[in-house]
PDB file of C-alpha atoms and ligand atoms in Angstrom:
ATOM      1  CA  MET A   1     -15.155  12.383  18.879  1.00 94.00           C
ATOM      2  CA  ILE A   2     -13.323  11.590  15.938  1.00 96.00           C
ATOM      3  CA  ILE A   3     -12.736   7.683  15.804  1.00 97.00           C
ATOM      4  CA  ILE A   4     -11.442   4.926  13.131  1.00 98.00           C
ATOM      5  CA  LEU A   5     -11.349   1.513  13.194  1.00 98.00           C
ATOM      6  CA  LEU A   6      -8.800  -0.115  11.388  1.00 98.00           C
ATOM      7  CA  GLY A   7      -8.824  -4.078   9.974  1.00 98.00           C
ATOM      8  CA  PRO A   8      -8.890  -6.439   7.899  1.00 98.00           C
ATOM      9  CA  PRO A   9     -11.811  -7.098   5.308  1.00 97.00           C
ATOM     10  CA  GLY A  10     -14.555  -9.420   7.663  1.00 97.00           C
ATOM     11  CA  ALA A  11     -12.414  -8.112  11.171  1.00 98.00           C
ATOM     12  CA  GLY A  12     -16.313  -7.293  11.744  1.00 98.00           C
ATOM     13  CA  LYS A  13     -15.257  -3.176  11.047  1.00 97.00           C
ATOM     14  CA  GLY A  14     -19.076  -2.573   9.739  1.00 96.00           C
ATOM     15  CA  THR A  15     -20.942  -4.933  12.710  1.00 96.00           C
ATOM     16  CA  GLN A  16     -18.891  -2.630  15.728  1.00 97.00           C
ATOM     17  CA  ALA A  17     -19.780   0.787  13.915  1.00 95.00           C
ATOM     18  CA  GLN A  18     -23.563  -0.174  13.372  1.00 93.00           C
ATOM     19  CA  ARG A  19     -23.377  -1.206  17.796  1.00 93.00           C
ATOM     20  CA  ILE A  20     -21.205   2.557  18.976  1.00 92.00           C
ATOM     21  CA  GLU A  21     -22.990   4.733  15.731  1.00 88.00           C
ATOM     22  CA  THR A  22     -26.211   3.591  17.803  1.00 84.00           C
ATOM     23  CA  LYS A  23     -24.808   3.561  21.347  1.00 84.00           C
ATOM     24  CA  GLN A  24     -22.791   7.292  21.009  1.00 84.00           C
ATOM     25  CA  GLY A  25     -24.951   8.456  18.586  1.00 85.00           C
ATOM     26  CA  LEU A  26     -21.342   8.864  16.112  1.00 91.00           C
ATOM     27  CA  VAL A  27     -22.644   8.937  11.966  1.00 94.00           C
ATOM     28  CA  GLN A  28     -21.068   6.265  10.252  1.00 95.00           C
ATOM     29  CA  LEU A  29     -18.830   6.671   7.076  1.00 97.00           C
ATOM     30  CA  SER A  30     -18.052   3.652   5.347  1.00 97.00           C
ATOM     31  CA  THR A  31     -16.318   4.395   1.700  1.00 97.00           C
ATOM     32  CA  GLY A  32     -16.810   0.758   1.029  1.00 96.00           C
ATOM     33  CA  ASP A  33     -21.407   1.527   1.651  1.00 95.00           C
ATOM     34  CA  MET A  34     -20.553   4.288  -0.446  1.00 97.00           C
ATOM     35  CA  LEU A  35     -18.633   3.334  -3.071  1.00 97.00           C
ATOM     36  CA  ARG A  36     -21.595   0.256  -3.544  1.00 95.00           C
ATOM     37  CA  ALA A  37     -23.971   2.929  -3.528  1.00 95.00           C
ATOM     38  CA  ALA A  38     -22.039   4.919  -6.199  1.00 97.00           C
ATOM     39  CA  VAL A  39     -21.834   1.854  -8.519  1.00 96.00           C
ATOM     40  CA  ALA A  40     -25.375   0.667  -7.413  1.00 95.00           C
ATOM     41  CA  ALA A  41     -25.853   4.015  -9.044  1.00 97.00           C
ATOM     42  CA  GLY A  42     -24.120   3.808 -11.979  1.00 97.00           C
ATOM     43  CA  THR A  43     -22.582   7.295 -10.802  1.00 97.00           C
ATOM     44  CA  GLU A  44     -18.921   8.994 -12.707  1.00 96.00           C
ATOM     45  CA  VAL A  45     -17.158   8.072  -9.160  1.00 96.00           C
ATOM     46  CA  GLY A  46     -19.089   4.193  -9.559  1.00 97.00           C
ATOM     47  CA  LYS A  47     -18.103   3.995 -13.085  1.00 97.00           C
ATOM     48  CA  LYS A  48     -14.224   4.519 -12.096  1.00 97.00           C
ATOM     49  CA  ALA A  49     -14.908   2.569  -9.096  1.00 97.00           C
ATOM     50  CA  LYS A  50     -16.809  -0.791 -10.233  1.00 97.00           C
ATOM     51  CA  ALA A  51     -13.219  -2.897 -11.215  1.00 96.00           C
ATOM     52  CA  PHE A  52     -11.018  -2.344  -9.106  1.00 97.00           C
ATOM     53  CA  MET A  53     -13.827  -3.362  -6.066  1.00 96.00           C
ATOM     54  CA  GLU A  54     -14.583  -6.230  -7.885  1.00 95.00           C
ATOM     55  CA  ALA A  55     -11.217  -7.806  -8.625  1.00 95.00           C
ATOM     56  CA  GLY A  56     -10.651  -6.403  -4.496  1.00 96.00           C
ATOM     57  CA  LYS A  57      -8.676  -4.055  -5.737  1.00 97.00           C
ATOM     58  CA  LEU A  58      -8.395  -0.973  -3.718  1.00 98.00           C
ATOM     59  CA  VAL A  59      -9.975   2.392  -5.501  1.00 98.00           C
ATOM     60  CA  THR A  60      -7.724   5.325  -6.485  1.00 98.00           C
ATOM     61  CA  ASP A  61      -6.929   7.498  -3.399  1.00 98.00           C
ATOM     62  CA  GLU A  62      -8.085  10.204  -5.737  1.00 97.00           C
ATOM     63  CA  ILE A  63     -11.617   9.012  -5.307  1.00 97.00           C
ATOM     64  CA  VAL A  64     -12.071   7.750  -1.904  1.00 98.00           C
ATOM     65  CA  ILE A  65     -10.215  11.285  -0.583  1.00 97.00           C
ATOM     66  CA  GLY A  66     -12.592  12.933  -2.883  1.00 96.00           C
ATOM     67  CA  ILE A  67     -15.448  11.108  -1.149  1.00 96.00           C
ATOM     68  CA  ILE A  68     -14.497  11.656   2.722  1.00 97.00           C
ATOM     69  CA  ALA A  69     -13.986  15.523   2.083  1.00 96.00           C
ATOM     70  CA  ASP A  70     -16.510  15.996   1.148  1.00 95.00           C
ATOM     71  CA  ARG A  71     -19.096  13.889   2.696  1.00 96.00           C
ATOM     72  CA  ILE A  72     -17.034  15.269   6.239  1.00 96.00           C
ATOM     73  CA  ASP A  73     -18.188  19.045   5.729  1.00 95.00           C
ATOM     74  CA  GLU A  74     -22.132  17.730   5.478  1.00 95.00           C
ATOM     75  CA  ASP A  75     -23.435  19.076   9.028  1.00 94.00           C
ATOM     76  CA  ASP A  76     -24.726  15.480  10.590  1.00 93.00           C
ATOM     77  CA  CYS A  77     -20.114  15.527  11.492  1.00 94.00           C
ATOM     78  CA  LYS A  78     -20.411  18.480  12.678  1.00 89.00           C
ATOM     79  CA  ASN A  79     -20.352  16.576  16.006  1.00 85.00           C
ATOM     80  CA  GLY A  80     -18.280  13.780  14.984  1.00 93.00           C
ATOM     81  CA  PHE A  81     -17.997  10.580  13.229  1.00 96.00           C
ATOM     82  CA  LEU A  82     -16.736   7.006  12.722  1.00 97.00           C
ATOM     83  CA  LEU A  83     -14.140   6.122   9.707  1.00 98.00           C
ATOM     84  CA  ASP A  84     -15.161   2.348   8.876  1.00 97.00           C
ATOM     85  CA  GLY A  85     -12.850   1.374   5.953  1.00 97.00           C
ATOM     86  CA  PHE A  86     -11.295   4.733   5.595  1.00 98.00           C
ATOM     87  CA  PRO A  87      -8.282   5.181   5.254  1.00 98.00           C
ATOM     88  CA  ARG A  88      -6.457   2.617   3.586  1.00 98.00           C
ATOM     89  CA  THR A  89      -3.553   4.283   2.616  1.00 98.00           C
ATOM     90  CA  VAL A  90      -0.903   5.731   4.317  1.00 98.00           C
ATOM     91  CA  ALA A  91      -1.419   8.788   1.513  1.00 98.00           C
ATOM     92  CA  GLN A  92      -5.470   8.283   2.513  1.00 98.00           C
ATOM     93  CA  ALA A  93      -4.099   8.709   6.305  1.00 98.00           C
ATOM     94  CA  GLU A  94      -2.147  11.650   5.343  1.00 98.00           C
ATOM     95  CA  ALA A  95      -4.330  12.941   3.158  1.00 98.00           C
ATOM     96  CA  LEU A  96      -7.258  13.177   6.200  1.00 98.00           C
ATOM     97  CA  ASP A  97      -4.898  14.648   8.524  1.00 97.00           C
ATOM     98  CA  ASN A  98      -4.896  17.396   6.340  1.00 97.00           C
ATOM     99  CA  MET A  99      -8.933  17.745   6.336  1.00 96.00           C
ATOM    100  CA  LEU A 100      -9.577  17.586  10.189  1.00 96.00           C
ATOM    101  CA  ALA A 101      -6.506  20.463  10.088  1.00 96.00           C
ATOM    102  CA  ARG A 102      -8.318  22.778   7.965  1.00 94.00           C
ATOM    103  CA  LYS A 103     -10.768  22.224  10.253  1.00 92.00           C
ATOM    104  CA  ASP A 104      -9.374  21.854  13.577  1.00 93.00           C
ATOM    105  CA  LEU A 105     -10.520  18.160  14.383  1.00 94.00           C
ATOM    106  CA  LYS A 106      -8.388  15.909  15.198  1.00 94.00           C
ATOM    107  CA  LEU A 107      -8.099  11.782  15.564  1.00 97.00           C
ATOM    108  CA  ASP A 108      -9.258  11.119  18.956  1.00 97.00           C
ATOM    109  CA  VAL A 109      -8.788   6.915  18.273  1.00 98.00           C
ATOM    110  CA  VAL A 110      -7.554   4.460  16.169  1.00 98.00           C
ATOM    111  CA  ILE A 111      -9.470   1.013  17.369  1.00 98.00           C
ATOM    112  CA  GLU A 112      -7.447  -2.245  15.484  1.00 98.00           C
ATOM    113  CA  MET A 113      -9.949  -4.566  14.654  1.00 98.00           C
ATOM    114  CA  LYS A 114      -6.855  -7.800  14.995  1.00 97.00           C
ATOM    115  CA  VAL A 115      -8.347 -11.103  13.974  1.00 97.00           C
ATOM    116  CA  ASP A 116      -6.088 -14.059  12.396  1.00 94.00           C
ATOM    117  CA  ASP A 117      -6.220 -14.601   8.465  1.00 92.00           C
ATOM    118  CA  ALA A 118      -7.514 -17.778   8.455  1.00 91.00           C
ATOM    119  CA  ALA A 119     -10.769 -16.924  10.138  1.00 95.00           C
ATOM    120  CA  LEU A 120     -11.658 -13.406   7.957  1.00 95.00           C
ATOM    121  CA  VAL A 121     -12.939 -16.089   5.086  1.00 94.00           C
ATOM    122  CA  ASP A 122     -15.573 -18.313   7.168  1.00 95.00           C
ATOM    123  CA  ARG A 123     -16.573 -14.201   8.032  1.00 96.00           C
ATOM    124  CA  ILE A 124     -16.746 -12.849   4.487  1.00 96.00           C
ATOM    125  CA  THR A 125     -17.945 -15.977   2.126  1.00 95.00           C
ATOM    126  CA  GLY A 126     -20.374 -16.368   5.232  1.00 96.00           C
ATOM    127  CA  ARG A 127     -21.719 -12.570   5.514  1.00 97.00           C
ATOM    128  CA  TYR A 128     -25.155 -11.071   4.562  1.00 97.00           C
ATOM    129  CA  THR A 129     -27.507  -7.621   4.989  1.00 97.00           C
ATOM    130  CA  CYS A 130     -30.436  -6.531   5.186  1.00 97.00           C
ATOM    131  CA  ALA A 131     -31.541  -4.895   1.420  1.00 96.00           C
ATOM    132  CA  ASN A 132     -33.742  -2.953   3.431  1.00 97.00           C
ATOM    133  CA  CYS A 133     -32.113  -1.430   5.827  1.00 95.00           C
ATOM    134  CA  ASN A 134     -28.457  -2.701   5.446  1.00 93.00           C
ATOM    135  CA  GLN A 135     -28.505  -4.490   9.016  1.00 95.00           C
ATOM    136  CA  GLY A 136     -25.724  -7.225   8.751  1.00 95.00           C
ATOM    137  CA  TYR A 137     -25.104 -11.054   9.682  1.00 97.00           C
ATOM    138  CA  HIS A 138     -23.295 -14.617   9.417  1.00 97.00           C
ATOM    139  CA  ASP A 139     -25.031 -17.715   8.044  1.00 97.00           C
ATOM    140  CA  VAL A 140     -23.419 -19.034  11.059  1.00 96.00           C
ATOM    141  CA  ASN A 141     -22.225 -16.631  13.623  1.00 95.00           C
ATOM    142  CA  LEU A 142     -24.996 -14.302  13.479  1.00 96.00           C
ATOM    143  CA  LYS A 143     -28.290 -15.193  12.211  1.00 97.00           C
ATOM    144  CA  PRO A 144     -31.832 -13.552  12.496  1.00 98.00           C
ATOM    145  CA  LYS A 145     -33.951 -14.394  15.449  1.00 97.00           C
ATOM    146  CA  VAL A 146     -36.763 -15.677  13.105  1.00 98.00           C
ATOM    147  CA  ASP A 147     -34.901 -17.616  10.155  1.00 96.00           C
ATOM    148  CA  GLY A 148     -35.847 -14.884   7.617  1.00 97.00           C
ATOM    149  CA  VAL A 149     -36.866 -11.742   8.900  1.00 98.00           C
ATOM    150  CA  CYS A 150     -33.899  -9.297   9.930  1.00 98.00           C
ATOM    151  CA  ASP A 151     -34.343  -7.864  13.447  1.00 97.00           C
ATOM    152  CA  ASN A 152     -33.892  -4.459  13.053  1.00 96.00           C
ATOM    153  CA  CYS A 153     -36.361  -4.108  10.248  1.00 98.00           C
ATOM    154  CA  GLY A 154     -39.267  -6.984   8.966  1.00 98.00           C
ATOM    155  CA  SER A 155     -37.853  -7.719   6.143  1.00 98.00           C
ATOM    156  CA  THR A 156     -37.366 -10.647   4.225  1.00 98.00           C
ATOM    157  CA  ASN A 157     -34.835  -8.900   1.551  1.00 98.00           C
ATOM    158  CA  PHE A 158     -31.592  -9.939   1.879  1.00 98.00           C
ATOM    159  CA  LYS A 159     -28.244  -9.549  -0.117  1.00 97.00           C
ATOM    160  CA  ARG A 160     -24.655 -10.698  -0.343  1.00 96.00           C
ATOM    161  CA  ARG A 161     -21.846  -9.083  -1.689  1.00 94.00           C
ATOM    162  CA  ALA A 162     -20.490  -9.091  -5.530  1.00 91.00           C
ATOM    163  CA  ASP A 163     -16.928  -9.556  -4.172  1.00 94.00           C
ATOM    164  CA  ASP A 164     -17.598 -11.510  -1.397  1.00 95.00           C
ATOM    165  CA  ASN A 165     -16.077 -14.750  -2.655  1.00 92.00           C
ATOM    166  CA  ARG A 166     -12.827 -16.874  -2.402  1.00 90.00           C
ATOM    167  CA  GLU A 167     -10.916 -15.782  -5.169  1.00 90.00           C
ATOM    168  CA  THR A 168     -11.459 -12.274  -4.410  1.00 94.00           C
ATOM    169  CA  VAL A 169     -10.858 -11.872  -0.456  1.00 94.00           C
ATOM    170  CA  SER A 170      -7.245 -13.554  -1.258  1.00 94.00           C
ATOM    171  CA  SER A 171      -6.613 -10.568  -3.233  1.00 96.00           C
ATOM    172  CA  ARG A 172      -8.578  -8.163  -0.586  1.00 96.00           C
ATOM    173  CA  LEU A 173      -6.332  -9.651   1.940  1.00 96.00           C
ATOM    174  CA  GLU A 174      -3.198  -8.972  -0.360  1.00 96.00           C
ATOM    175  CA  ALA A 175      -4.143  -5.544  -0.562  1.00 97.00           C
ATOM    176  CA  TYR A 176      -4.205  -4.728   3.722  1.00 97.00           C
ATOM    177  CA  HIS A 177      -1.108  -6.615   4.533  1.00 97.00           C
ATOM    178  CA  ALA A 178       0.617  -4.741   1.968  1.00 98.00           C
ATOM    179  CA  GLN A 179      -1.474  -0.839   1.058  1.00 98.00           C
ATOM    180  CA  THR A 180      -3.051  -0.644   4.621  1.00 98.00           C
ATOM    181  CA  ALA A 181      -1.641  -2.357   7.653  1.00 97.00           C
ATOM    182  CA  PRO A 182       1.031   0.275   7.312  1.00 98.00           C
ATOM    183  CA  LEU A 183      -1.097   2.468   8.659  1.00 98.00           C
ATOM    184  CA  LEU A 184      -0.904   0.651  12.049  1.00 98.00           C
ATOM    185  CA  PRO A 185       2.874   2.613  12.778  1.00 98.00           C
ATOM    186  CA  TYR A 186       1.538   5.284  11.600  1.00 98.00           C
ATOM    187  CA  TYR A 187      -1.111   6.150  14.562  1.00 98.00           C
ATOM    188  CA  LYS A 188       1.262   4.572  16.999  1.00 98.00           C
ATOM    189  CA  ALA A 189       3.282   6.910  16.517  1.00 98.00           C
ATOM    190  CA  LYS A 190       1.339   8.976  16.842  1.00 97.00           C
ATOM    191  CA  GLY A 191       0.217   8.102  20.685  1.00 97.00           C
ATOM    192  CA  ILE A 192      -3.512   6.923  19.431  1.00 97.00           C
ATOM    193  CA  LEU A 193      -3.549   3.575  18.570  1.00 98.00           C
ATOM    194  CA  LYS A 194      -5.724   0.756  20.650  1.00 98.00           C
ATOM    195  CA  VAL A 195      -5.983  -3.084  19.739  1.00 98.00           C
ATOM    196  CA  VAL A 196      -8.627  -5.090  20.462  1.00 98.00           C
ATOM    197  CA  ASP A 197      -9.006  -8.500  20.368  1.00 98.00           C
ATOM    198  CA  GLY A 198     -11.370  -9.225  16.679  1.00 98.00           C
ATOM    199  CA  MET A 199     -11.411 -12.746  17.237  1.00 98.00           C
ATOM    200  CA  ALA A 200     -14.158 -13.111  20.525  1.00 98.00           C
ATOM    201  CA  ASP A 201     -17.306 -13.443  20.274  1.00 96.00           C
ATOM    202  CA  ILE A 202     -18.972  -9.828  18.671  1.00 96.00           C
ATOM    203  CA  ASP A 203     -20.172  -8.828  22.202  1.00 97.00           C
ATOM    204  CA  ASP A 204     -17.318  -9.548  23.376  1.00 98.00           C
ATOM    205  CA  VAL A 205     -15.304  -6.949  20.926  1.00 98.00           C
ATOM    206  CA  THR A 206     -18.010  -4.226  21.272  1.00 97.00           C
ATOM    207  CA  ALA A 207     -17.174  -4.765  25.709  1.00 97.00           C
ATOM    208  CA  GLN A 208     -13.401  -4.351  25.084  1.00 98.00           C
ATOM    209  CA  ILE A 209     -14.286  -0.914  22.228  1.00 97.00           C
ATOM    210  CA  ASN A 210     -17.168   0.684  25.167  1.00 96.00           C
ATOM    211  CA  GLU A 211     -13.749  -0.149  27.404  1.00 97.00           C
ATOM    212  CA  VAL A 212     -11.699   1.491  25.053  1.00 97.00           C
ATOM    213  CA  LEU A 213     -13.886   4.418  24.086  1.00 95.00           C
ATOM    214  CA  GLY A 214     -14.438   4.732  28.158  1.00 93.00           C
ATOM    215  CA  SER A 215     -10.761   5.186  28.717  1.00 93.00           C
ATOM    216  CA  LEU A 216     -10.873   8.701  26.404  1.00 90.00           C
ATOM    217  CA  SER A 217     -13.345  10.457  28.333  1.00 70.00           C
TER     218      SER A 217
HETATM  219  P1  LIG B   1     -16.108  -5.557   8.377  1.00 95.43           P
HETATM  220  O1  LIG B   1     -16.541  -4.627   8.183  1.00 95.43           O
HETATM  221  O2  LIG B   1     -14.551  -5.785   8.776  1.00 95.43           O
HETATM  222  O3  LIG B   1     -15.437  -6.755   6.576  1.00 95.43           O
HETATM  223  P2  LIG B   1     -18.024  -7.073   8.900  1.00 95.43           P
HETATM  224  O4  LIG B   1     -18.392  -6.111  10.291  1.00 95.43           O
HETATM  225  O5  LIG B   1     -19.255  -6.885   7.727  1.00 95.43           O
HETATM  226  O6  LIG B   1     -16.448  -6.928   8.914  1.00 95.43           O
HETATM  227  O7  LIG B   1     -18.396  -8.735   9.584  1.00 95.43           O
HETATM  228  C1  LIG B   1     -17.496 -10.014   8.449  1.00 95.43           C
HETATM  229  C2  LIG B   1     -18.755 -10.860   8.541  1.00 95.43           C
HETATM  230  O8  LIG B   1     -18.499 -11.544  10.021  1.00 95.43           O
HETATM  231  C3  LIG B   1     -20.504 -10.516   9.373  1.00 95.43           C
HETATM  232  O9  LIG B   1     -20.802 -10.983   8.032  1.00 95.43           O
HETATM  233  C4  LIG B   1     -20.181 -11.175  10.407  1.00 95.43           C
HETATM  234  O10 LIG B   1     -21.465 -10.709  11.045  1.00 95.43           O
HETATM  235  C5  LIG B   1     -19.322 -11.629  11.009  1.00 95.43           C
HETATM  236  N1  LIG B   1     -18.585 -10.993  12.459  1.00 95.43           N
HETATM  237  C6  LIG B   1     -18.181 -10.251  12.587  1.00 95.43           C
HETATM  238  N2  LIG B   1     -18.125  -9.601  14.084  1.00 95.43           N
HETATM  239  C7  LIG B   1     -17.753 -11.552  14.230  1.00 95.43           C
HETATM  240  C8  LIG B   1     -17.281 -11.945  15.459  1.00 95.43           C
HETATM  241  N3  LIG B   1     -16.687 -11.248  16.336  1.00 95.43           N
HETATM  242  N4  LIG B   1     -16.745 -13.519  15.596  1.00 95.43           N
HETATM  243  C9  LIG B   1     -17.372 -14.439  14.525  1.00 95.43           C
HETATM  244  N5  LIG B   1     -18.243 -13.565  13.255  1.00 95.43           N
HETATM  245  C10 LIG B   1     -18.060 -11.365  13.506  1.00 95.43           C
HETATM  246  P1  LIG B   2     -14.224  -5.197   3.378  1.00 95.43           P
HETATM  247  O1  LIG B   2     -14.094  -4.231   4.013  1.00 95.43           O
HETATM  248  O2  LIG B   2     -14.539  -5.851   3.332  1.00 95.43           O
HETATM  249  O3  LIG B   2     -12.455  -5.083   2.592  1.00 95.43           O
HETATM  250  P2  LIG B   2     -15.176  -2.726   2.881  1.00 95.43           P
HETATM  251  O4  LIG B   2     -16.824  -2.420   2.197  1.00 95.43           O
HETATM  252  O5  LIG B   2     -14.806  -1.749   3.437  1.00 95.43           O
HETATM  253  O6  LIG B   2     -15.166  -3.919   2.570  1.00 95.43           O
HETATM  254  O7  LIG B   2     -14.662  -2.513   1.040  1.00 95.43           O
HETATM  255  C1  LIG B   2     -14.866  -3.033  -0.637  1.00 95.43           C
HETATM  256  C2  LIG B   2     -14.308  -2.705  -1.873  1.00 95.43           C
HETATM  257  O8  LIG B   2     -14.376  -1.191  -1.675  1.00 95.43           O
HETATM  258  C3  LIG B   2     -12.421  -2.264  -1.733  1.00 95.43           C
HETATM  259  O9  LIG B   2     -12.056  -3.989  -1.415  1.00 95.43           O
HETATM  260  C4  LIG B   2     -12.232  -1.465  -2.288  1.00 95.43           C
HETATM  261  O10 LIG B   2     -12.534  -2.140  -3.407  1.00 95.43           O
HETATM  262  C5  LIG B   2     -12.887  -0.131  -1.759  1.00 95.43           C
HETATM  263  N1  LIG B   2     -12.794   0.401  -1.006  1.00 95.43           N
HETATM  264  C6  LIG B   2     -13.518   0.437   0.686  1.00 95.43           C
HETATM  265  N2  LIG B   2     -13.017   1.476   1.121  1.00 95.43           N
HETATM  266  C7  LIG B   2     -12.068   2.358   0.447  1.00 95.43           C
HETATM  267  C8  LIG B   2     -10.705   3.298   0.794  1.00 95.43           C
HETATM  268  N3  LIG B   2     -10.893   3.423   1.616  1.00 95.43           N
HETATM  269  N4  LIG B   2      -9.655   2.991  -0.224  1.00 95.43           N
HETATM  270  C9  LIG B   2      -9.468   2.579  -1.585  1.00 95.43           C
HETATM  271  N5  LIG B   2     -10.235   1.454  -1.695  1.00 95.43           N
HETATM  272  C10 LIG B   2     -11.557   1.365  -1.392  1.00 95.43           C
HETATM  273 ZN1  LIG B   3     -33.430  -4.351   8.010  1.00 95.43          ZN
END
């Protein structure tokens, strides 16, 4: 199965992707995570991407298309994958269509997570993750069961993203509306777009997504 999670920054894509990955055994491919790893490692890609990410702008299509093309060639993607944060422009969506066609694969579903802009600022400024296993948390909405200890791996180290601040959020939202939202009619026209209410509780959103996935098989 090949699934795309589409939605604005802070919509809950990463949170739900982690859950789908566990339940469906699909690899989660997050271009944001891949780019942050490249920046941290100081690779050529990381050097090119850093300034765009810090400014809340999209990295060039060429860079992210290259990353995804290489990644889906790997063995663990043979049985399908879940894309979180890619594609984000029509050019990226067209490049993905071409990559899949060449491999004789097809996109099963695009799930739009609909969330009001007003809710996104709180979600993004309250977001943090486990520094060891990348499990996502939120200051108010999703705390670890034991204060300061990761539920998943027991680590006591957590991190926040450099771009998760109020100033950058507005450019990221602008980029979403201008460059990514046009993907909604693009996938709707292909008849594979499903919409879930991302304003609901985290567990409720998971249930809505499971229902969508269940209706496909
Ligand atoms: P995205 O990957 O779309 O940018 P995340 O999954 O990282 O978004 O979620 C952003 C923040 O909001 C995280 O701190 C997460 O814990 C929290 N969050 C995710 N889904 C919900 C929800 N349905 N309701 C409230 N908070 C949520
Ligand atoms: P969020 O879901 O909170 O917006 P991501 O982790 O998906 O965050 O992305 C963080 C940043 O990485 C983006 O603001 C952008 O600079 C870059 N990025 C991630 N994926 C893409 C993509 N598909 N195309 C262009 N830039 C991307
Ligand atoms: Zn952890």
